[in-house]
């Protein structure tokens, strides 16, 4: 049985294409996973910041008027919805 060069080249091309396709899919999944992790960390950070605001709100009388004003500005900036 003679060696069919055309079929061999075609098979190598398909294998290469599948390899690139797999690599692309793997990179996309990795990027997706990374974004999910980042979003989770950001969500956790926002939840903690909101807890801090609630905690600090209890101690308004311990701040000077100027300090409290700065705190309120930061809190509003944090809560600003775009």
Short mmCIF file of C-alpha atoms in Angstrom, two decimals:
data_model
loop_
_atom_site.label_atom_id
_atom_site.label_comp_id
_atom_site.label_asym_id
_atom_site.label_seq_id
_atom_site.Cartn_x
_atom_site.Cartn_y
_atom_site.Cartn_z
CA UNK A 1 0.00 0.00 0.00
CA UNK A 2 1.62 3.27 -1.12
CA UNK A 3 2.00 6.19 1.27
CA UNK A 4 -0.55 8.92 0.48
CA UNK A 5 1.22 12.26 1.07
CA UNK A 6 -1.92 14.31 0.47
CA UNK A 7 -3.85 12.43 3.15
CA UNK A 8 -0.93 12.69 5.56
CA UNK A 9 -0.71 16.45 5.06
CA UNK A 10 -4.48 16.75 5.49
CA UNK A 11 -4.35 14.73 8.74
CA UNK A 12 -1.51 16.89 10.10
CA UNK A 13 -3.47 20.03 9.17
CA UNK A 14 -6.57 18.80 10.99
CA UNK A 15 -4.56 17.80 14.06
CA UNK A 16 -2.86 21.20 14.13
CA UNK A 17 -6.20 22.98 13.74
CA UNK A 18 -7.70 20.95 16.59
CA UNK A 19 -4.67 21.75 18.75
CA UNK A 20 -5.07 25.47 18.15
CA UNK A 21 -8.81 25.22 18.75
CA UNK A 22 -8.19 23.44 22.06
CA UNK A 23 -5.59 26.04 23.11
CA UNK A 24 -7.98 28.89 22.25
CA UNK A 25 -10.81 27.27 24.22
CA UNK A 26 -8.52 26.62 27.18
CA UNK A 27 -7.36 30.26 27.21
CA UNK A 28 -10.97 31.49 27.01
CA UNK A 29 -11.96 29.27 29.94
CA UNK A 30 -8.94 30.48 31.93
CA UNK A 31 -9.86 34.11 31.26
CA UNK A 32 -13.48 33.41 32.24
CA UNK A 33 -12.37 31.77 35.48
CA UNK A 34 -10.08 34.71 36.24
CA UNK A 35 -12.91 37.20 35.69
CA UNK A 36 -15.21 35.22 37.95
CA UNK A 37 -12.56 35.25 40.70
CA UNK A 38 -11.99 38.99 40.31
CA UNK A 39 -15.73 39.70 40.42
CA UNK A 40 -16.09 37.57 43.56
CA UNK A 41 -13.25 39.46 45.27
CA UNK A 42 -14.80 42.79 44.29
CA UNK A 43 -18.20 41.68 45.56
CA UNK A 44 -16.64 40.63 48.88
CA UNK A 45 -14.80 43.97 49.13
CA UNK A 46 -18.01 45.92 48.51
CA UNK A 47 -19.86 43.91 51.15
CA UNK A 48 -17.10 44.55 53.68
CA UNK A 49 -17.04 48.27 52.86
CA UNK A 50 -20.80 48.46 53.40
CA UNK A 51 -20.40 46.75 56.79
CA UNK A 52 -17.69 49.28 57.69
CA UNK A 53 -20.03 52.16 56.80
CA UNK A 54 -22.77 50.73 59.00
CA UNK A 55 -20.30 50.31 61.84
CA UNK A 56 -18.85 53.82 61.54
CA UNK A 57 -22.34 55.36 61.34
CA UNK A 58 -22.79 54.39 65.00
CA UNK A 59 -19.91 56.63 66.06
CA UNK A 60 -20.85 59.96 64.50
CA UNK A 61 -20.55 61.72 67.86
CA UNK A 62 -16.85 60.75 68.09
CA UNK A 63 -15.91 62.62 64.92
CA UNK A 64 -15.37 66.34 64.46
CA UNK A 65 -17.80 68.05 62.12
CA UNK A 66 -15.08 68.31 59.46
CA UNK A 67 -14.09 64.62 59.77
CA UNK A 68 -17.71 63.51 59.63
CA UNK A 69 -18.27 65.63 56.52
CA UNK A 70 -15.30 63.97 54.80
CA UNK A 71 -16.65 60.55 55.79
CA UNK A 72 -20.10 61.34 54.39
CA UNK A 73 -18.56 62.55 51.10
CA UNK A 74 -16.59 59.32 50.77
CA UNK A 75 -19.68 57.26 51.62
CA UNK A 76 -21.74 59.09 48.98
CA UNK A 77 -18.96 58.67 46.44
CA UNK A 78 -18.88 54.95 47.20
CA UNK A 79 -22.65 54.62 46.90
CA UNK A 80 -22.85 56.74 43.73
CA UNK A 81 -24.73 54.89 41.04
CA UNK A 82 -23.74 55.49 37.42
#
